[in-house]
C-alpha positions as MATLAB code, in Angstrom:
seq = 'XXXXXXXXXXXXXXXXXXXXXXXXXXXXXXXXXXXXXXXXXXXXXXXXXXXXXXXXXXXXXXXXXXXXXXXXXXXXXXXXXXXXXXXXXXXXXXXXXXXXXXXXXXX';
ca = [
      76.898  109.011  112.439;
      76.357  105.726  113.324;
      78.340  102.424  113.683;
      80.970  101.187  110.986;
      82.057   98.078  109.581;
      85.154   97.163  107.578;
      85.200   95.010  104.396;
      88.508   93.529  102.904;
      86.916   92.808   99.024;
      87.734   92.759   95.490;
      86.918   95.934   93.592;
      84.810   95.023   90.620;
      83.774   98.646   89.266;
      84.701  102.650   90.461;
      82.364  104.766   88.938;
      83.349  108.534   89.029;
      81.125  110.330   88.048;
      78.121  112.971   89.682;
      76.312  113.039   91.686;
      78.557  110.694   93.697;
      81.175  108.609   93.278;
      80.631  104.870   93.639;
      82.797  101.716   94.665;
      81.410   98.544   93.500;
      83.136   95.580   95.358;
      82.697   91.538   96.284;
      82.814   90.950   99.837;
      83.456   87.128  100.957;
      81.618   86.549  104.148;
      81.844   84.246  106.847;
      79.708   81.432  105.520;
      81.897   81.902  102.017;
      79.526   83.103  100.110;
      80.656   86.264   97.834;
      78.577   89.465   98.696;
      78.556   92.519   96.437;
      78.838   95.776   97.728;
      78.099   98.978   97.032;
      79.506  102.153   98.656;
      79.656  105.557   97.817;
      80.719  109.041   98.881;
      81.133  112.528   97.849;
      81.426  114.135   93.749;
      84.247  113.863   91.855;
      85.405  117.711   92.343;
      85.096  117.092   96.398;
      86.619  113.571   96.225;
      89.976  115.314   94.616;
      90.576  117.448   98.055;
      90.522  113.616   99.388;
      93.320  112.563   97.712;
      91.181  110.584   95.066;
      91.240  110.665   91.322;
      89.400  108.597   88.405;
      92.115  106.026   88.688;
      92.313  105.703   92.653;
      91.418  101.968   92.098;
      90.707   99.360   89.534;
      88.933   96.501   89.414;
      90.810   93.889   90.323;
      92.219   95.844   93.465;
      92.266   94.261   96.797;
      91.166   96.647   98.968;
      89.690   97.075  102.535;
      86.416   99.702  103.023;
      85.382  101.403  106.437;
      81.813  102.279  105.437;
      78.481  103.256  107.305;
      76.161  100.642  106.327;
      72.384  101.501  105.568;
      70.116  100.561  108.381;
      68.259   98.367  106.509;
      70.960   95.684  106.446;
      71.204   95.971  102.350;
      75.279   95.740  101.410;
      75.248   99.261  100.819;
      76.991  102.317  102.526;
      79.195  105.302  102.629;
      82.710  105.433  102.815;
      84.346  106.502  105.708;
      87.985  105.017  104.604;
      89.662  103.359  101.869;
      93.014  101.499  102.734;
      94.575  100.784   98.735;
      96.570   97.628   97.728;
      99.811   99.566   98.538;
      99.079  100.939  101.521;
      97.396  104.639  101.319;
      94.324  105.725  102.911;
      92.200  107.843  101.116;
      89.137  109.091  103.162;
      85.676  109.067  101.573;
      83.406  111.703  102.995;
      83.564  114.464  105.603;
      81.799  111.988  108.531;
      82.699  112.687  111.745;
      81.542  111.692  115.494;
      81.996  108.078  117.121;
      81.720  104.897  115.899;
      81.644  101.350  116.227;
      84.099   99.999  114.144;
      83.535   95.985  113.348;
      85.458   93.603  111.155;
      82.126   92.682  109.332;
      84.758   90.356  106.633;
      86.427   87.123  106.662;
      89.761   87.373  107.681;
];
C-alpha cells in the first residue's frame, strides 16, 4: 500500500451502492481554496462487516478521511479510515502494510 493522507472536509454526497461505495467530500486546502474529493472503498454487503450502513454519514457531516490517494495527484482515493462527527471510526477497506500518514488539510 502506499502512503496516506488525512482530510478533515465536509461530506457533500455518500453513495451506497455497487460496485463500491463512494464518499463525496470538500476539502479546504492550505491556500483556501475548497477541493472536492472523492474516495471510495469496498460494496455495500462488505462495508456492513465495517461497521457502515446507508446512513453512516450525511451530507453536511464534518468528518476527517485517511485515504490512499491515486498516484496521479487527482483528489481521489480509497479509504483507509473514517473518524464521524461524534467520534467513531469506521474503517473503509481491508488495506494493510505501512504507511505514511500526512495531514494533507488545513487545520
Amino acid at each position: 500500500m502506499g502512503k496516506s493522507v488525512t482530510l478533515k472536509g465536509t461530506v457533500t454526497q455518500y453513495v451506497w451502492a455497487n460496485p463500491h461505495c463512494v464518499l463525496l467530500f470538500d476539502v479546504t486546502d492550505e491556500h483556501g481554496q475548497v477541493v472536492p474529493w472523492s474516495a471510495e472503498t469496498e460494496n455495500p454487503s462488505s462495508m456492513v462487516h465495517f461497521g457502515w450502513t446507508k446512513d453512516s454519514v450525511k451530507p453536511g457531516d464534518r468528518v476527517t478521511v485517511t485515504v490512499v490517494p491515486a498516484k496521479n495527484g487527482k483528489p481521489i482515493g480509497r479509504i483507509i479510515e473514517v473518524a464521524l462527527p461524534n467520534g467513531q471510526k469506521l474503517a473503509g477497506r481491508g488495506l494493510q502494510g505501512p504507511t505514511k500518514t500526512e495531514d494533507y488539510s488545513k487545520q
